[in-house]
GROMACS .gro file of C-alpha atoms in nm:
model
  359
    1UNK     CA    1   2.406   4.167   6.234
    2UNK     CA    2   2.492   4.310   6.505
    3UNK     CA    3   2.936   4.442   6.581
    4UNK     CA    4   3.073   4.466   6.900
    5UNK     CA    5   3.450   4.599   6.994
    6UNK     CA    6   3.624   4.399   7.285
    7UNK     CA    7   3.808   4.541   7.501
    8UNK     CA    8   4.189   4.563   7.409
    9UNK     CA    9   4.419   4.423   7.742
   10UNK     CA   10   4.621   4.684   7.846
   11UNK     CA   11   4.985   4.618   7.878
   12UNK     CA   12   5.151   4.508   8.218
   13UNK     CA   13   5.266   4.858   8.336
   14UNK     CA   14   4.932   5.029   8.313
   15UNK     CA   15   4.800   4.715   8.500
   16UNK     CA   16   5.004   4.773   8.734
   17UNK     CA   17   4.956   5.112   8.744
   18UNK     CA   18   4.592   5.126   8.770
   19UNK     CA   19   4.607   4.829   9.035
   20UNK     CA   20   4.853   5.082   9.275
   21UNK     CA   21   4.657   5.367   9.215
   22UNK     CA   22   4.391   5.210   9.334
   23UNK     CA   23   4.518   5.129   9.650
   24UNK     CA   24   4.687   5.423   9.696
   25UNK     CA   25   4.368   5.657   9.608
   26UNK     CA   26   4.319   5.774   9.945
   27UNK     CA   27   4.709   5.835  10.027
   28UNK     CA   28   4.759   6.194  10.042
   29UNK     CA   29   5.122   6.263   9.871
   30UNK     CA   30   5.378   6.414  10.112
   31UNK     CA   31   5.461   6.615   9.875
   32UNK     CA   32   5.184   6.823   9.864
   33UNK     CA   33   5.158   6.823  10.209
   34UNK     CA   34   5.148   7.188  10.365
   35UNK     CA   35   5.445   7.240  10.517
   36UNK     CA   36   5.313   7.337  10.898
   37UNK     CA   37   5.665   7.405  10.988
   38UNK     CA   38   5.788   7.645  10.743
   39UNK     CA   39   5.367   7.802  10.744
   40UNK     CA   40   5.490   7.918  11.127
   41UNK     CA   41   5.825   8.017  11.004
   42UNK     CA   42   5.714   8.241  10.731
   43UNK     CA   43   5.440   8.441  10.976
   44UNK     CA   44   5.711   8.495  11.227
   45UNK     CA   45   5.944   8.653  10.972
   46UNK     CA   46   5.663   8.808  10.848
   47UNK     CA   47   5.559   8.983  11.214
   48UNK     CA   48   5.987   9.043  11.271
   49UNK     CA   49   5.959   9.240  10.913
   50UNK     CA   50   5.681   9.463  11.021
   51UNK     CA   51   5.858   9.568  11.337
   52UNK     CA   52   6.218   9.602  11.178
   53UNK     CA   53   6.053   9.819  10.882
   54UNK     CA   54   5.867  10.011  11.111
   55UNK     CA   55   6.154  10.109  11.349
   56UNK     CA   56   5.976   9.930  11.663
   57UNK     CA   57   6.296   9.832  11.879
   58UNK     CA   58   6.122   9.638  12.197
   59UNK     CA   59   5.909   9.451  11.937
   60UNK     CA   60   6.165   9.311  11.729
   61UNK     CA   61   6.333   9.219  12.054
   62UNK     CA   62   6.040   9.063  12.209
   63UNK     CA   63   5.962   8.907  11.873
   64UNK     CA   64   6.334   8.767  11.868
   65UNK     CA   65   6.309   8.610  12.231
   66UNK     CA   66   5.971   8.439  12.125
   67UNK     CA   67   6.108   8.276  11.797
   68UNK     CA   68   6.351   7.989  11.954
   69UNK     CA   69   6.586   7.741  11.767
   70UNK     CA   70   6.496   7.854  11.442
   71UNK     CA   71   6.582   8.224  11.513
   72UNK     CA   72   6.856   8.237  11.272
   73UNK     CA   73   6.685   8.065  10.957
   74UNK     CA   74   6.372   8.309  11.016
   75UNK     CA   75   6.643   8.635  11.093
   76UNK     CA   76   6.825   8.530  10.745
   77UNK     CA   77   6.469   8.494  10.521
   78UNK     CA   78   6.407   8.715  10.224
   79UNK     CA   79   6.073   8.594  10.055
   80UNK     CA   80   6.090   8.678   9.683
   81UNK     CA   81   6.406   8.828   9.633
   82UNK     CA   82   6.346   9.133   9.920
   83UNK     CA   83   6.592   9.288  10.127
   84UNK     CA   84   6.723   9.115  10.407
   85UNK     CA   85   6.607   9.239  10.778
   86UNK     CA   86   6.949   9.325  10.843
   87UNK     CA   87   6.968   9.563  10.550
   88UNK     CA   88   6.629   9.727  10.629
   89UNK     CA   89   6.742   9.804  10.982
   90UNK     CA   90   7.095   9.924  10.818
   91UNK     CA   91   6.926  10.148  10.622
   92UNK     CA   92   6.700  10.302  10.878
   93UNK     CA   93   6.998  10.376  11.053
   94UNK     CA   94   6.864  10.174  11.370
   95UNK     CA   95   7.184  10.091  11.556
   96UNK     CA   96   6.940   9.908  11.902
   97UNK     CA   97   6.813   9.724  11.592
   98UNK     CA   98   7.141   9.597  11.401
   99UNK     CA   99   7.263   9.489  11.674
  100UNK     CA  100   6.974   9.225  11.826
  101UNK     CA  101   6.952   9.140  11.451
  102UNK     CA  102   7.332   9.061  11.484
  103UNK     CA  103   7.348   8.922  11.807
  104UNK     CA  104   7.055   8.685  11.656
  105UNK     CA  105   7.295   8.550  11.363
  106UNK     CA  106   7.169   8.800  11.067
  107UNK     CA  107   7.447   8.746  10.801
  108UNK     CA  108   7.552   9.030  10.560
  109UNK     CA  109   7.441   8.882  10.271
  110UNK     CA  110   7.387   9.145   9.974
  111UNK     CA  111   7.139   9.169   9.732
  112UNK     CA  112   7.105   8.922   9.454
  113UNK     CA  113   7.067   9.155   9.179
  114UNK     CA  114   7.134   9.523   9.325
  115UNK     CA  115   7.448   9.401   9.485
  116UNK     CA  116   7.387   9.631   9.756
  117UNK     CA  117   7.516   9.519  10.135
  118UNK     CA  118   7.359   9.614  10.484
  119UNK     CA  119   7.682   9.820  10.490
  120UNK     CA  120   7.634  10.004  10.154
  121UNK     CA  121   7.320  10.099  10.257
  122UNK     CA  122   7.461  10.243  10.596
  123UNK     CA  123   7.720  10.403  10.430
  124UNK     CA  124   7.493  10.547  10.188
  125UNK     CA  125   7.268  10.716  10.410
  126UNK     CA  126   7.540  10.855  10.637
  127UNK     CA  127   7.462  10.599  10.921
  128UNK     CA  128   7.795  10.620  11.101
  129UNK     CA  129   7.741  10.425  11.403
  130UNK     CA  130   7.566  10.147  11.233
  131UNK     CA  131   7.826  10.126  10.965
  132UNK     CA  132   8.103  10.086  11.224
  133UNK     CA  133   7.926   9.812  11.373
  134UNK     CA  134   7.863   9.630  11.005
  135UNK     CA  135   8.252   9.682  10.967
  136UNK     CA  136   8.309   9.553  11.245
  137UNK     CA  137   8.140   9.205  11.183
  138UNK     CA  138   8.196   9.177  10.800
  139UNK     CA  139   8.471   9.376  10.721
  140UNK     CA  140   8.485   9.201  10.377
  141UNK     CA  141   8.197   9.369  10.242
  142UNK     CA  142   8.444   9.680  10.230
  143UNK     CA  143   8.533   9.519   9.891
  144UNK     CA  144   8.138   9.384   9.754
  145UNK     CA  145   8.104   9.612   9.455
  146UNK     CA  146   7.734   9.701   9.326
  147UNK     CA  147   7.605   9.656   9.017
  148UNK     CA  148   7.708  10.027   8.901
  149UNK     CA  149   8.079   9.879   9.075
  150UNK     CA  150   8.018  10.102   9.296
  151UNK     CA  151   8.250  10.005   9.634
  152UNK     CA  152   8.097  10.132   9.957
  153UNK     CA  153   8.398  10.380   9.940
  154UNK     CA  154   8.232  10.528   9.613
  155UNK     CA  155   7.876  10.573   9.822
  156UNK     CA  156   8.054  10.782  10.129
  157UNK     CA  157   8.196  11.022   9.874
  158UNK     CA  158   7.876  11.025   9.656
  159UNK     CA  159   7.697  11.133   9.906
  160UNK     CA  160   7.944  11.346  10.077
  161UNK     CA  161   7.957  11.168  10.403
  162UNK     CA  162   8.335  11.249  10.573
  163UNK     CA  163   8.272  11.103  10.888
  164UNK     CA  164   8.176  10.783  10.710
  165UNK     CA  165   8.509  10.803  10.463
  166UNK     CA  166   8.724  10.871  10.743
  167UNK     CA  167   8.556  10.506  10.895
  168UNK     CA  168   8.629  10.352  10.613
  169UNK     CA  169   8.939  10.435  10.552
  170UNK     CA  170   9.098  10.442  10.892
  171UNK     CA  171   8.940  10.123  11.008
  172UNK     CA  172   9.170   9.820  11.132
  173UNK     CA  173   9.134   9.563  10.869
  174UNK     CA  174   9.319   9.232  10.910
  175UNK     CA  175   9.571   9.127  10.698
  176UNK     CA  176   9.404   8.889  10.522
  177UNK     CA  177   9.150   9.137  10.318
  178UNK     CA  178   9.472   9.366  10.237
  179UNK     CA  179   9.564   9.404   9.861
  180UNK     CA  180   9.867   9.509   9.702
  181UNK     CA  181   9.817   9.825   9.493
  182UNK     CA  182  10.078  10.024   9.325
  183UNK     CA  183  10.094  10.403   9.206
  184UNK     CA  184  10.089  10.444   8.814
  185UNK     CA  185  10.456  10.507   8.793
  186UNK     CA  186  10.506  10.176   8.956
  187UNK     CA  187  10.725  10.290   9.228
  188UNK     CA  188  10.494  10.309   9.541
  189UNK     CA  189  10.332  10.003   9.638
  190UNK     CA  190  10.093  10.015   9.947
  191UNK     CA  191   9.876   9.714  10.107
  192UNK     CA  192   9.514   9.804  10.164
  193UNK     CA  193   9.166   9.656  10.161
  194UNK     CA  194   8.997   9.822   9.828
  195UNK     CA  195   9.129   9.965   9.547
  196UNK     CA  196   9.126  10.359   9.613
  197UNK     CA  197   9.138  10.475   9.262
  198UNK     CA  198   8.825  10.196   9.121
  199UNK     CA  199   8.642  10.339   8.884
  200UNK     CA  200   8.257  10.246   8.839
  201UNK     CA  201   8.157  10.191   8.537
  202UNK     CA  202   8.081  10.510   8.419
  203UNK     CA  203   8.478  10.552   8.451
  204UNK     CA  204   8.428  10.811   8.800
  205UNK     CA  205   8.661  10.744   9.084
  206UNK     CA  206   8.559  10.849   9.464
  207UNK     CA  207   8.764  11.154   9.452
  208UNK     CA  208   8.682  11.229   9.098
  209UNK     CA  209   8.301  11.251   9.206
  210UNK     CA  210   8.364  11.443   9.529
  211UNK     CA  211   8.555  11.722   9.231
  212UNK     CA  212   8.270  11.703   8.975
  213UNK     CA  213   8.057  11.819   9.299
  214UNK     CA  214   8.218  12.049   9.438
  215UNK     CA  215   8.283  11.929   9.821
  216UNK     CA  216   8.626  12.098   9.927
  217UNK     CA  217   8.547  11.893  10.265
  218UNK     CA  218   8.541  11.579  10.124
  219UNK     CA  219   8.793  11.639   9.885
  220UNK     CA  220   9.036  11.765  10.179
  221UNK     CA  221   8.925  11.491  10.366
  222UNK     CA  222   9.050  11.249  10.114
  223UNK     CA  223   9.395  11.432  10.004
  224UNK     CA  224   9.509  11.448  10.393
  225UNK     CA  225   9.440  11.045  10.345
  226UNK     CA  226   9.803  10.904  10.408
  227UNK     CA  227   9.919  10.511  10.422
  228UNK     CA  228  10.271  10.342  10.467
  229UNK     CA  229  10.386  10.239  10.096
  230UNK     CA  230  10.726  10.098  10.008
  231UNK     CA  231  10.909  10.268   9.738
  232UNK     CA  232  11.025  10.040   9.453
  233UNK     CA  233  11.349  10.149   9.230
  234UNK     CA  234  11.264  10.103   8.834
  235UNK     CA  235  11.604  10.030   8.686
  236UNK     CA  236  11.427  10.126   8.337
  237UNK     CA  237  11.390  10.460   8.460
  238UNK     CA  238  11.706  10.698   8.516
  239UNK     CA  239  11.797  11.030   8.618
  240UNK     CA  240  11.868  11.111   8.262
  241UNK     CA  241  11.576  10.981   8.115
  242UNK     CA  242  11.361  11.170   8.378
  243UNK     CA  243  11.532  11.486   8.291
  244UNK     CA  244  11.448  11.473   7.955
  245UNK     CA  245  11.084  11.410   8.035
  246UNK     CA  246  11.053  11.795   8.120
  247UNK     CA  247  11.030  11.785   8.530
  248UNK     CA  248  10.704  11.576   8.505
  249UNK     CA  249  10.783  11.323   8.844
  250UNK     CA  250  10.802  11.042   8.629
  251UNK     CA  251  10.446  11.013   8.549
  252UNK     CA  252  10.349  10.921   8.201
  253UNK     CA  253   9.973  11.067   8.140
  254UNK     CA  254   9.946  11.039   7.734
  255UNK     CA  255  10.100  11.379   7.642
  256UNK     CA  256  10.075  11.525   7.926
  257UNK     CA  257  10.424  11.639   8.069
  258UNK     CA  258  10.613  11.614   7.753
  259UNK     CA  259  10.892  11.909   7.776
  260UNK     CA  260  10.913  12.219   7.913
  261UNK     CA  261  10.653  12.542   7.875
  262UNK     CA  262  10.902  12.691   7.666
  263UNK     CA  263  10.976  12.452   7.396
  264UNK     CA  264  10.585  12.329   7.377
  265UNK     CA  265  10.300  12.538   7.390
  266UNK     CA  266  10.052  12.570   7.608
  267UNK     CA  267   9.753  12.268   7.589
  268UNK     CA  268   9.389  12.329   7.516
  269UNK     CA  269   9.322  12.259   7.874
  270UNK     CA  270   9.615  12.500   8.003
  271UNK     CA  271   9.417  12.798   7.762
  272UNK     CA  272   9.082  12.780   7.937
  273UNK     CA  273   9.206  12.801   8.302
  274UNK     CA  274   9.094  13.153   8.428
  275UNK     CA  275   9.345  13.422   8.537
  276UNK     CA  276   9.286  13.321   8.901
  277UNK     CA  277   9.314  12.954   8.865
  278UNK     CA  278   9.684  13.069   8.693
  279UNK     CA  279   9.762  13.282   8.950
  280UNK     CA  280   9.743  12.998   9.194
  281UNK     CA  281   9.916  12.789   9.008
  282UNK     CA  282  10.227  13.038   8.991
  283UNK     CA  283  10.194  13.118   9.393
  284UNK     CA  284  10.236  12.744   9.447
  285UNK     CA  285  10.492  12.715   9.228
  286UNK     CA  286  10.434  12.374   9.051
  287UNK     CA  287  10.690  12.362   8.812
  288UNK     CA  288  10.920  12.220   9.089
  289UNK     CA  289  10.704  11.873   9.062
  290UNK     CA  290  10.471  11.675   9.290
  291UNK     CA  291  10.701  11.609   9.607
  292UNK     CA  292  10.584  11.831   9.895
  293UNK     CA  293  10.920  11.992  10.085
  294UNK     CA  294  10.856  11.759  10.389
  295UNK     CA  295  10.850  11.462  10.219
  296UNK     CA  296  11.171  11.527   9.960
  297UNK     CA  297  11.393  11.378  10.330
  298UNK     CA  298  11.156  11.042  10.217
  299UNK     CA  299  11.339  10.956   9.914
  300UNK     CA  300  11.484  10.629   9.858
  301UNK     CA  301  11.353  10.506  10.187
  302UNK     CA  302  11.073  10.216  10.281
  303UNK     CA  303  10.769  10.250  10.450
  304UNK     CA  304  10.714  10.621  10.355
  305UNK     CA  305  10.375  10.776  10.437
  306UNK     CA  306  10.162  10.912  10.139
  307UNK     CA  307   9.847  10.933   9.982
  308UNK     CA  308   9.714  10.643   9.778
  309UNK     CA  309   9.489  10.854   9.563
  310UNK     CA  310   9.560  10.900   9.180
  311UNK     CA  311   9.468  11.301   9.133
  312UNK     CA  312   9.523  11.277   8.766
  313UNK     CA  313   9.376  10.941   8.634
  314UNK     CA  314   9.141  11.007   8.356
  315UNK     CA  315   8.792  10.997   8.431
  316UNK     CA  316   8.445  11.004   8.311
  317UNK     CA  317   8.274  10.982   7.981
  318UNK     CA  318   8.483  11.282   7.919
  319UNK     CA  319   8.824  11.123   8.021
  320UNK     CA  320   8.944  11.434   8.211
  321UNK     CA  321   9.073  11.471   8.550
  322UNK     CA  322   8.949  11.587   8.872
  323UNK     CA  323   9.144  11.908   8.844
  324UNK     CA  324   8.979  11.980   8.536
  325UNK     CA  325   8.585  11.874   8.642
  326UNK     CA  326   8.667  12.122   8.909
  327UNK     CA  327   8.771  12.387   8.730
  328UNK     CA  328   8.430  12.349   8.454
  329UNK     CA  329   8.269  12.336   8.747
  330UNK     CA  330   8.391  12.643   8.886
  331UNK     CA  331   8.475  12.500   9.227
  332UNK     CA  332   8.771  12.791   9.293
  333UNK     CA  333   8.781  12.631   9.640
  334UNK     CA  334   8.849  12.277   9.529
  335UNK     CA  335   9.093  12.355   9.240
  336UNK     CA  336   9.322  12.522   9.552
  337UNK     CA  337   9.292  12.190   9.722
  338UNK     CA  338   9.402  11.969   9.449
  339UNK     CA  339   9.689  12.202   9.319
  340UNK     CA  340   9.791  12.216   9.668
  341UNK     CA  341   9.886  11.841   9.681
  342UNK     CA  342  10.040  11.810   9.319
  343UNK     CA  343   9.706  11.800   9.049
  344UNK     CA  344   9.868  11.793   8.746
  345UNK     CA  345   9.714  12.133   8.528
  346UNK     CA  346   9.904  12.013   8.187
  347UNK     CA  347   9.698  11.683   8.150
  348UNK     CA  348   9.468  11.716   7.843
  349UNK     CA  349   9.190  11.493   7.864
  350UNK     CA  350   9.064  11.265   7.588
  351UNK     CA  351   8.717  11.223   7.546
  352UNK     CA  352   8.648  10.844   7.416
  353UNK     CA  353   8.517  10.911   7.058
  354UNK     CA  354   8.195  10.764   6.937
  355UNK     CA  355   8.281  10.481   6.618
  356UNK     CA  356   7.926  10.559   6.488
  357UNK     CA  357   7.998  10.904   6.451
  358UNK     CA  358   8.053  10.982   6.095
  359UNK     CA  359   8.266  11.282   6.070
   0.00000   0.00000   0.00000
C-alpha cells in the first residue's frame, strides 16, 4: 500500500503573490536602480575635493565652471560625515579659494559632531583674511560654540592670534545677533554678539587662557577692548552699604573684598605674591578701587565706554583668577597689565573639591 501527500492549496494572498511575481520576474525594481545622476554627482565632488585639499586654485575654478545647475548641491556634499569643502579651503587659509567656493553657494555649515565652523577653523589657524571674509557672509557663526564650548573668540586667544581678536571683536555685526550682557555687579549692561566672559567647559575664559600663557600682547590687546554700556542704578545698593564693604567697587567675589587690610589679614593668595608683584601693586595704588581717573567724569551717565571683560571671574579646575594664573606662572609682564586696569589681588580662589575624596 502505497501513501501519497497532496498538495495543500495555498491561501489567496500567496496566490496572488506568486501569480505577480511571476509577471513581474523580469522587472528590475527602481529602487535598486543605480542612481546615474547622483554616480556623476559624487565623482565631481570627488575631483572638486582633490583640488580644494590640494590648494590647486585654477582647478577648482575650472572644475566649478564645468559642474552646471547642480553646482551648489555638489559644493555643499560631505560624504560620510567629512568636512565640508568650504572648511578645508578655510583651513588652508586659501582666500582665491573661499571665495569661488562662496561665490558658488558653499554654506557655513559646521561639523556634525566637532562643532567646528569654516570660521573656527580660520580663526584657529590665524587666517585673517579668510576669516574676515567668513564674517562677512555668516556672521552668526561668531556665536556656534564647539564641542569643548569653545566660541571662535576662545580659538583667537588660544592660539594667540591679535590680529584675528581685534576682527572679531571690532567687526560690524547687525543688530539682530546682539545680546544683552551685564557686568557681575549688575550695573553695566552692554549689547554685543557673544558672551565675552564664556567659559568652556573646563571653566577657562578667553582672557583667562591668554594669562595662564603668558601673552602680554594678547592680554593688552584684550584689556584696551572698550564698548558703549549703559549704567544701571541698583536701589539695593547704597553709598552706605558700599562703604562698609571696605572700598571693594561693589563687587561681591565670595570673600574677597570684605573690609579693610587693617581689620582683616592678609589672604593666602595676598602671602604668596613676590616682593615685586607688591611693589607694583603699591606704585599703582589700588586701594583707591577699579575706576581709572579718566573715567571717574563717567559716573552716573549712559552710554559710557568700557571694557566688557570680567578680570576676576573664577576660573579653571582651580577656580582662581587670571591675576593669579599669571602670577604662578610667573608672567611679571602680564601681572603689570592686569593690575594696571583694576585685577583684583585680594580674590582667593576656591578650588572645586573632589566628593570622593575621603579626608
Amino acid at each position: 500500500m502505497s501513501w501519497k501527500f497532496g498538495e495543500v492549496p495555498k491561501p489567496g494572498a500567496e496566490q496572488a503573490f506568486d501569480a505577480c511575481d511571476y509577471f513581474v520576474d523580469e522587472v528590475i525594481e527602481p529602487w535598486k536602480i543605480p542612481d546615474t545622476r547622483e554616480q556623476i554627482r559624487s565623482q565631481k565632488h570627488r575631483a572638486l575635493r582633490e583640488a580644494v585639499t590640494a590648494t590647486d586654485e585654477a582647478a577648482v575654478q575650472l572644475l566649478l565652471e564645468s559642474i552646471g545647475s547642480d553646482r551648489e548641491i555638489i559644493v555643499n556634499m560631505a560624504p560620510g560625515g567629512a568636512n565640508t569643502l568650504l572648511f578645508i579651503a578655510a583651513q588652508a587659509g586659501s582666500e582665491r579659494i573661499v571665495q569661488l567656493l562662496l561665490e558658488a553657494g558653499a554654506d557655513g555649515r559646521a561639523h556634525a559632531v566637532t562643532k567646528y565652523s569654516p570660521l573656527y577653523t580660520a580663526v584657529h589657524n590665524g587666517h585673517t583674511q579668510v576669516a574676515a571674509l567668513l564674517l562677512d557672509r555668516f556672521p552668526e557663526l561668531v556665536q556656534q560654540v564647539t564641542v569643548e564650548r569653545w566660541l571662535p573668540f576662545h580659538a583667537a586667544c588660544i592660539n594667540g592670534h591679535c590680529a584675528v581678536v581685534e576682527l572679531l571683536i571690532k567687526h560690524p555685526y547687525v543688530e539682530e545677533l546682539l545680546g544683552v550682557y551685564r557686568s557681575p555687579s549688575g550695573e553695566l549692561e552692554w549689547r554685543l554678539p557673544f558672551d565675552p566672559n564664556a567659559q568652556d567647559v573646563a571653566g577657562q575664559t578667553a582672557l583667562y587662557v591668554g594669562c595662564l600663557l603668558g601673552n602680554p600682547q594678547l592680554v593688552e590687546t584684550l584689556l584696551k577692548w572698550r564698548v558703549k554700556c549703559v549704567r544701571h542704578t541698583l536701589a539695593s545698593t547704597t553709598d552706605h552699604e558700599q562703604a562698609e564693604m571696605g572700598g571693594s567697587g561693589g563687587r561681591d567675589h565670595g570673600g574677597g573684598g570684605g573690609g579693610s587690610s587693617s581689620s582683616n589679614p592678609l589672604s593666602p593668595t595676598s602671602r604668596k605674591i613676590s616682593f615685586g608683584i607688591q611693589s607694583i601693586m603699591s606704585r599703582l595704588s589700588l586701594s583707591g578701587g577699579r575706576t581709572d581717573p579718566s573715567e571717574e567724569g563717567e559716573e552716573g551717565q549712559q552710554g559710557e565706554m568700557r571694557c566688557p571683560l570680567d578680570l576676576d571671574i573664577l576660573c579653571g579646575a582651580a577656580r582662581e583668577t587670571a591675576l593669579l594664573a599669571a602670577v604662578r606662572g610667573g608672567f611679571l609682564d602680564v601681572v603689570t597689565i592686569l593690575l594696571e586696569n583694576g585685577a583684583d589681588p585680594n580674590v582667593i580662589a576656591r578650588a572645586v573639591e573632589d566628593q570622593n575624596d575621603p579626608k
